């Protein structure tokens, strides 16, 4: 009886903590939604004094070019995500499966782009891209986005390869599968959950880039964050909140579509673990 009460008390406490955490996560989003439609919300009023649609209408207005920049940001981030995953798979497999000297050092080195602030290396990258003719171009922005994105892709997939190993691939080779068949039918399905996680994080990192895009894009490649940040800095909370809501919704929609696309592809192939 005492043990039952203890378990019930623990479940109640866990449920209470979970609800508090959900509330703390949802509350800022609710405030953001309210600010998107608020003309005036002075302190210390609990509720806004005036409501309006200026922010939403501005985002949806074709003359504002907000939707055009949003589509460009999505296209850019998708390209960066695909390229990052292509480059991360062989690197992650090498770090996760094979043993060699200096492996731990290389693992630490992979995280260097995250540790070193982009401002410290941004100007050097910009000068190099100008000499190579990559500045102010879409391909240049894609390449510079790889710098902060690759560490996340490699690190996540390295952990995945450390877990799955290469025993299943060896079994496929013993049964006569070539390298391409082994990769497409064994490796990719096994790391699909890791690809979803890595791809989601890489997309978010690329989609939210501001400084590197501004520096390498030179004002010609105008992404959605580049249009959103000036409103945040100016203190126009209605416009900043409207842009932030579109930013969050666009990210969620793309990530959900990516996950469903990958899962539906493998479900048609009857891969039981997805």
mmCIF file of C-alpha atoms in Angstrom:
data_model
loop_
_atom_site.group_PDB
_atom_site.id
_atom_site.type_symbol
_atom_site.label_atom_id
_atom_site.label_comp_id
_atom_site.label_asym_id
_atom_site.label_seq_id
_atom_site.Cartn_x
_atom_site.Cartn_y
_atom_site.Cartn_z
ATOM 1 C CA UNK A 1 0.000 0.000 0.000
ATOM 2 C CA UNK A 2 2.823 2.360 0.878
ATOM 3 C CA UNK A 3 4.592 1.573 -2.375
ATOM 4 C CA UNK A 4 1.371 2.266 -4.342
ATOM 5 C CA UNK A 5 1.013 5.668 -2.682
ATOM 6 C CA UNK A 6 4.641 6.448 -3.390
ATOM 7 C CA UNK A 7 4.246 5.549 -7.084
ATOM 8 C CA UNK A 8 1.054 7.599 -7.304
ATOM 9 C CA UNK A 9 2.794 10.565 -5.689
ATOM 10 C CA UNK A 10 5.715 10.263 -8.131
ATOM 11 C CA UNK A 11 3.333 10.124 -11.108
ATOM 12 C CA UNK A 12 1.493 13.183 -9.831
ATOM 13 C CA UNK A 13 4.754 15.068 -9.344
ATOM 14 C CA UNK A 14 5.997 14.036 -12.801
ATOM 15 C CA UNK A 15 2.714 15.122 -14.382
ATOM 16 C CA UNK A 16 2.830 18.451 -12.565
ATOM 17 C CA UNK A 17 6.421 19.118 -13.696
ATOM 18 C CA UNK A 18 5.551 18.130 -17.263
ATOM 19 C CA UNK A 19 2.576 20.518 -17.342
ATOM 20 C CA UNK A 20 4.723 23.336 -15.940
ATOM 21 C CA UNK A 21 7.332 22.749 -18.644
ATOM 22 C CA UNK A 22 4.677 22.712 -21.381
ATOM 23 C CA UNK A 23 3.220 25.926 -20.007
ATOM 24 C CA UNK A 24 6.642 27.601 -19.966
ATOM 25 C CA UNK A 25 7.181 26.552 -23.578
ATOM 26 C CA UNK A 26 3.763 27.664 -24.815
ATOM 27 C CA UNK A 27 3.518 30.960 -22.913
ATOM 28 C CA UNK A 28 6.154 32.827 -25.007
ATOM 29 C CA UNK A 29 4.448 31.631 -28.188
ATOM 30 C CA UNK A 30 1.088 32.891 -26.942
ATOM 31 C CA UNK A 31 2.609 36.281 -26.144
ATOM 32 C CA UNK A 32 4.137 36.326 -29.627
ATOM 33 C CA UNK A 33 0.759 35.589 -31.205
ATOM 34 C CA UNK A 34 -0.929 38.346 -29.204
ATOM 35 C CA UNK A 35 1.809 40.851 -30.108
ATOM 36 C CA UNK A 36 1.311 39.994 -33.802
ATOM 37 C CA UNK A 37 -2.146 41.564 -33.601
ATOM 38 C CA UNK A 38 -1.462 44.273 -31.004
ATOM 39 C CA UNK A 39 -1.162 47.932 -31.934
ATOM 40 C CA UNK A 40 -0.636 49.069 -28.376
ATOM 41 C CA UNK A 41 0.251 47.071 -25.277
ATOM 42 C CA UNK A 42 1.769 49.479 -22.740
ATOM 43 C CA UNK A 43 3.050 48.488 -19.337
ATOM 44 C CA UNK A 44 1.490 47.562 -16.893
ATOM 45 C CA UNK A 45 -1.674 46.557 -18.773
ATOM 46 C CA UNK A 46 -2.280 42.808 -18.764
ATOM 47 C CA UNK A 47 -4.056 42.878 -22.119
ATOM 48 C CA UNK A 48 -3.414 44.968 -25.261
ATOM 49 C CA UNK A 49 -5.301 48.232 -25.653
ATOM 50 C CA UNK A 50 -5.638 48.102 -29.443
ATOM 51 C CA UNK A 51 -5.580 45.358 -32.042
ATOM 52 C CA UNK A 52 -4.716 45.480 -35.730
ATOM 53 C CA UNK A 53 -3.535 43.503 -38.737
ATOM 54 C CA UNK A 54 -0.697 45.757 -39.882
ATOM 55 C CA UNK A 55 2.018 43.175 -39.235
ATOM 56 C CA UNK A 56 0.256 40.234 -40.880
ATOM 57 C CA UNK A 57 -0.892 42.305 -43.859
ATOM 58 C CA UNK A 58 2.628 43.609 -44.376
ATOM 59 C CA UNK A 59 4.071 40.085 -44.404
ATOM 60 C CA UNK A 60 1.413 38.913 -46.879
ATOM 61 C CA UNK A 61 1.716 42.009 -49.092
ATOM 62 C CA UNK A 62 3.623 41.096 -52.304
ATOM 63 C CA UNK A 63 5.192 44.567 -52.408
ATOM 64 C CA UNK A 64 6.966 43.887 -49.099
ATOM 65 C CA UNK A 65 8.822 40.949 -50.712
ATOM 66 C CA UNK A 66 8.546 39.071 -47.421
ATOM 67 C CA UNK A 67 7.036 35.945 -48.978
ATOM 68 C CA UNK A 68 9.596 36.047 -51.785
ATOM 69 C CA UNK A 69 12.430 36.153 -49.264
ATOM 70 C CA UNK A 70 10.733 33.361 -47.299
ATOM 71 C CA UNK A 71 10.669 31.088 -50.349
ATOM 72 C CA UNK A 72 14.309 31.956 -51.058
ATOM 73 C CA UNK A 73 15.241 31.093 -47.469
ATOM 74 C CA UNK A 74 13.447 27.745 -47.672
ATOM 75 C CA UNK A 75 15.119 26.903 -50.992
ATOM 76 C CA UNK A 76 18.517 27.953 -49.663
ATOM 77 C CA UNK A 77 18.158 25.974 -46.443
ATOM 78 C CA UNK A 78 16.953 22.863 -48.264
ATOM 79 C CA UNK A 79 19.984 22.973 -50.574
ATOM 80 C CA UNK A 80 22.285 23.469 -47.576
ATOM 81 C CA UNK A 81 20.595 20.583 -45.747
ATOM 82 C CA UNK A 82 20.990 18.182 -48.675
ATOM 83 C CA UNK A 83 24.634 19.114 -49.279
ATOM 84 C CA UNK A 84 25.409 18.909 -45.550
ATOM 85 C CA UNK A 85 23.918 15.432 -45.223
ATOM 86 C CA UNK A 86 25.766 14.204 -48.325
ATOM 87 C CA UNK A 87 29.057 15.424 -46.905
ATOM 88 C CA UNK A 88 28.294 14.320 -43.346
ATOM 89 C CA UNK A 89 27.514 10.659 -44.062
ATOM 90 C CA UNK A 90 31.018 9.529 -45.134
ATOM 91 C CA UNK A 91 32.702 11.718 -42.513
ATOM 92 C CA UNK A 92 30.398 10.469 -39.761
ATOM 93 C CA UNK A 93 30.837 6.839 -40.790
ATOM 94 C CA UNK A 94 34.612 7.208 -40.670
ATOM 95 C CA UNK A 95 34.497 8.766 -37.208
ATOM 96 C CA UNK A 96 31.812 6.454 -35.881
ATOM 97 C CA UNK A 97 32.893 3.060 -37.212
ATOM 98 C CA UNK A 98 36.630 3.035 -37.815
ATOM 99 C CA UNK A 99 39.492 3.395 -35.345
ATOM 100 C CA UNK A 100 42.599 5.409 -36.205
ATOM 101 C CA UNK A 101 45.113 7.701 -34.554
ATOM 102 C CA UNK A 102 43.931 11.219 -33.855
ATOM 103 C CA UNK A 103 40.261 10.260 -33.995
ATOM 104 C CA UNK A 104 39.313 12.154 -30.835
ATOM 105 C CA UNK A 105 41.240 15.216 -32.007
ATOM 106 C CA UNK A 106 39.355 15.224 -35.319
ATOM 107 C CA UNK A 107 36.067 14.895 -33.429
ATOM 108 C CA UNK A 108 36.967 18.015 -31.474
ATOM 109 C CA UNK A 109 38.159 19.767 -34.628
ATOM 110 C CA UNK A 110 34.815 19.136 -36.311
ATOM 111 C CA UNK A 111 33.161 21.274 -33.616
ATOM 112 C CA UNK A 112 35.533 24.216 -34.217
ATOM 113 C CA UNK A 113 33.077 26.156 -36.447
ATOM 114 C CA UNK A 114 30.604 26.144 -33.556
ATOM 115 C CA UNK A 115 33.159 27.132 -30.934
ATOM 116 C CA UNK A 116 34.822 29.921 -32.952
ATOM 117 C CA UNK A 117 32.509 32.954 -33.419
ATOM 118 C CA UNK A 118 31.642 33.580 -37.096
ATOM 119 C CA UNK A 119 32.591 37.244 -36.693
ATOM 120 C CA UNK A 120 36.193 36.192 -36.060
ATOM 121 C CA UNK A 121 36.536 34.416 -39.413
ATOM 122 C CA UNK A 122 33.790 36.124 -41.406
ATOM 123 C CA UNK A 123 35.929 38.828 -42.980
ATOM 124 C CA UNK A 124 38.602 36.337 -44.028
ATOM 125 C CA UNK A 125 35.973 34.126 -45.641
ATOM 126 C CA UNK A 126 34.481 37.160 -47.383
ATOM 127 C CA UNK A 127 37.821 38.212 -48.884
ATOM 128 C CA UNK A 128 38.475 34.649 -50.062
ATOM 129 C CA UNK A 129 35.028 34.413 -51.657
ATOM 130 C CA UNK A 130 35.555 37.748 -53.443
ATOM 131 C CA UNK A 131 38.772 36.411 -54.992
ATOM 132 C CA UNK A 132 37.022 33.195 -56.028
ATOM 133 C CA UNK A 133 34.025 35.046 -57.441
ATOM 134 C CA UNK A 134 31.620 33.483 -54.948
ATOM 135 C CA UNK A 135 30.609 36.649 -53.077
ATOM 136 C CA UNK A 136 27.121 38.086 -53.671
ATOM 137 C CA UNK A 137 26.005 34.779 -55.214
ATOM 138 C CA UNK A 138 23.612 32.045 -54.163
ATOM 139 C CA UNK A 139 26.292 29.349 -54.338
ATOM 140 C CA UNK A 140 28.546 31.444 -52.109
ATOM 141 C CA UNK A 141 25.849 31.722 -49.445
ATOM 142 C CA UNK A 142 25.262 27.955 -49.647
ATOM 143 C CA UNK A 143 28.966 27.280 -49.110
ATOM 144 C CA UNK A 144 29.275 29.660 -46.171
ATOM 145 C CA UNK A 145 26.204 28.113 -44.522
ATOM 146 C CA UNK A 146 27.983 24.761 -44.593
ATOM 147 C CA UNK A 147 30.488 26.076 -42.051
ATOM 148 C CA UNK A 148 28.054 26.236 -39.090
ATOM 149 C CA UNK A 149 25.897 23.353 -40.369
ATOM 150 C CA UNK A 150 28.433 20.589 -40.994
ATOM 151 C CA UNK A 151 29.430 20.159 -37.315
ATOM 152 C CA UNK A 152 25.819 19.367 -36.377
ATOM 153 C CA UNK A 153 25.316 16.928 -39.236
ATOM 154 C CA UNK A 154 28.605 15.109 -38.653
ATOM 155 C CA UNK A 155 28.190 14.949 -34.880
ATOM 156 C CA UNK A 156 24.640 13.555 -34.938
ATOM 157 C CA UNK A 157 25.367 10.974 -37.628
ATOM 158 C CA UNK A 158 28.619 9.963 -35.900
ATOM 159 C CA UNK A 159 26.605 8.953 -32.838
ATOM 160 C CA UNK A 160 24.222 7.015 -35.098
ATOM 161 C CA UNK A 161 27.047 5.099 -36.798
ATOM 162 C CA UNK A 162 28.629 4.339 -33.413
ATOM 163 C CA UNK A 163 25.366 2.687 -32.376
ATOM 164 C CA UNK A 164 24.584 0.684 -35.529
ATOM 165 C CA UNK A 165 28.193 -0.243 -36.406
ATOM 166 C CA UNK A 166 28.815 -2.006 -39.720
ATOM 167 C CA UNK A 167 27.761 -5.579 -38.928
ATOM 168 C CA UNK A 168 24.620 -5.298 -41.091
ATOM 169 C CA UNK A 169 26.663 -3.967 -44.011
ATOM 170 C CA UNK A 170 29.106 -6.845 -43.678
ATOM 171 C CA UNK A 171 26.195 -9.298 -43.712
ATOM 172 C CA UNK A 172 24.920 -7.729 -46.949
ATOM 173 C CA UNK A 173 28.354 -7.976 -48.590
ATOM 174 C CA UNK A 174 28.643 -11.628 -47.555
ATOM 175 C CA UNK A 175 25.295 -12.263 -49.259
ATOM 176 C CA UNK A 176 26.601 -10.714 -52.490
ATOM 177 C CA UNK A 177 25.456 -7.084 -52.349
ATOM 178 C CA UNK A 178 27.745 -4.530 -53.939
ATOM 179 C CA UNK A 179 28.659 -1.173 -52.352
ATOM 180 C CA UNK A 180 25.758 0.751 -53.914
ATOM 181 C CA UNK A 181 23.190 -1.900 -52.964
ATOM 182 C CA UNK A 182 24.566 -2.060 -49.434
ATOM 183 C CA UNK A 183 24.406 1.718 -49.038
ATOM 184 C CA UNK A 184 20.904 2.200 -50.477
ATOM 185 C CA UNK A 185 19.244 -0.872 -48.961
ATOM 186 C CA UNK A 186 21.075 -1.235 -45.636
ATOM 187 C CA UNK A 187 22.947 1.902 -44.575
ATOM 188 C CA UNK A 188 20.426 4.569 -45.538
ATOM 189 C CA UNK A 189 17.410 2.858 -43.913
ATOM 190 C CA UNK A 190 19.421 2.243 -40.747
ATOM 191 C CA UNK A 191 20.507 5.871 -40.405
ATOM 192 C CA UNK A 192 17.150 7.333 -41.570
ATOM 193 C CA UNK A 193 16.118 8.445 -38.040
ATOM 194 C CA UNK A 194 19.510 10.117 -37.669
ATOM 195 C CA UNK A 195 19.098 11.770 -41.072
ATOM 196 C CA UNK A 196 15.760 13.202 -39.956
ATOM 197 C CA UNK A 197 17.273 14.574 -36.742
ATOM 198 C CA UNK A 198 20.394 15.935 -38.421
ATOM 199 C CA UNK A 199 18.465 17.354 -41.363
ATOM 200 C CA UNK A 200 15.982 19.101 -39.089
ATOM 201 C CA UNK A 201 18.693 20.736 -37.011
ATOM 202 C CA UNK A 202 20.775 21.702 -40.046
ATOM 203 C CA UNK A 203 17.730 23.243 -41.720
ATOM 204 C CA UNK A 204 16.982 25.347 -38.627
ATOM 205 C CA UNK A 205 20.611 26.496 -38.342
ATOM 206 C CA UNK A 206 20.761 27.482 -42.012
ATOM 207 C CA UNK A 207 17.291 29.042 -42.023
ATOM 208 C CA UNK A 208 18.155 31.299 -39.077
ATOM 209 C CA UNK A 209 21.542 32.517 -40.369
ATOM 210 C CA UNK A 210 21.798 36.300 -40.523
ATOM 211 C CA UNK A 211 25.400 37.534 -40.263
ATOM 212 C CA UNK A 212 27.021 35.113 -42.719
ATOM 213 C CA UNK A 213 24.193 35.580 -45.219
ATOM 214 C CA UNK A 214 24.440 39.357 -44.959
ATOM 215 C CA UNK A 215 28.230 39.287 -45.283
ATOM 216 C CA UNK A 216 28.570 36.878 -48.212
ATOM 217 C CA UNK A 217 25.258 37.719 -49.890
ATOM 218 C CA UNK A 218 26.193 41.394 -49.962
ATOM 219 C CA UNK A 219 22.579 42.522 -49.895
ATOM 220 C CA UNK A 220 21.748 40.685 -53.122
ATOM 221 C CA UNK A 221 20.702 37.444 -51.422
ATOM 222 C CA UNK A 222 17.959 38.675 -49.091
ATOM 223 C CA UNK A 223 16.642 35.940 -46.823
ATOM 224 C CA UNK A 224 13.729 36.070 -44.399
ATOM 225 C CA UNK A 225 15.884 36.616 -41.266
ATOM 226 C CA UNK A 226 17.515 39.604 -42.985
ATOM 227 C CA UNK A 227 14.080 41.204 -43.297
ATOM 228 C CA UNK A 228 13.017 40.179 -39.795
ATOM 229 C CA UNK A 229 16.013 41.323 -37.725
ATOM 230 C CA UNK A 230 15.698 45.074 -38.507
ATOM 231 C CA UNK A 231 12.177 45.074 -37.056
ATOM 232 C CA UNK A 232 13.418 43.278 -33.935
ATOM 233 C CA UNK A 233 16.221 45.816 -33.485
ATOM 234 C CA UNK A 234 13.957 48.812 -34.158
ATOM 235 C CA UNK A 235 11.556 47.862 -31.368
ATOM 236 C CA UNK A 236 8.511 47.492 -33.641
ATOM 237 C CA UNK A 237 7.081 44.570 -31.700
ATOM 238 C CA UNK A 238 4.009 44.094 -33.857
ATOM 239 C CA UNK A 239 6.039 43.711 -37.052
ATOM 240 C CA UNK A 240 8.758 41.675 -35.325
ATOM 241 C CA UNK A 241 6.167 39.307 -33.848
ATOM 242 C CA UNK A 242 4.381 38.883 -37.183
ATOM 243 C CA UNK A 243 7.650 38.014 -38.911
ATOM 244 C CA UNK A 244 8.609 35.693 -36.043
ATOM 245 C CA UNK A 245 5.314 33.824 -36.274
ATOM 246 C CA UNK A 246 5.761 33.279 -40.006
ATOM 247 C CA UNK A 247 9.360 32.209 -39.333
ATOM 248 C CA UNK A 248 8.279 29.614 -36.758
ATOM 249 C CA UNK A 249 5.344 28.294 -38.813
ATOM 250 C CA UNK A 250 7.417 28.005 -41.993
ATOM 251 C CA UNK A 251 10.120 26.082 -40.134
ATOM 252 C CA UNK A 252 7.608 23.698 -38.555
ATOM 253 C CA UNK A 253 5.819 23.041 -41.858
ATOM 254 C CA UNK A 254 9.048 22.299 -43.732
ATOM 255 C CA UNK A 255 10.389 20.024 -40.976
ATOM 256 C CA UNK A 256 7.123 18.085 -40.760
ATOM 257 C CA UNK A 257 7.079 17.663 -44.549
ATOM 258 C CA UNK A 258 10.706 16.478 -44.548
ATOM 259 C CA UNK A 259 9.999 13.917 -41.841
ATOM 260 C CA UNK A 260 6.840 12.627 -43.517
ATOM 261 C CA UNK A 261 8.564 12.398 -46.904
ATOM 262 C CA UNK A 262 11.431 10.301 -45.533
ATOM 263 C CA UNK A 263 9.164 8.072 -43.462
ATOM 264 C CA UNK A 264 6.702 7.533 -46.321
ATOM 265 C CA UNK A 265 9.546 6.594 -48.672
ATOM 266 C CA UNK A 266 10.882 3.927 -46.349
ATOM 267 C CA UNK A 267 7.422 2.697 -45.351
ATOM 268 C CA UNK A 268 6.724 1.872 -49.015
ATOM 269 C CA UNK A 269 9.910 -0.192 -48.969
ATOM 270 C CA UNK A 270 8.595 -2.115 -45.929
ATOM 271 C CA UNK A 271 11.425 -1.181 -43.586
ATOM 272 C CA UNK A 272 10.007 -2.397 -40.283
ATOM 273 C CA UNK A 273 12.050 -0.132 -37.980
ATOM 274 C CA UNK A 274 10.503 3.088 -39.353
#
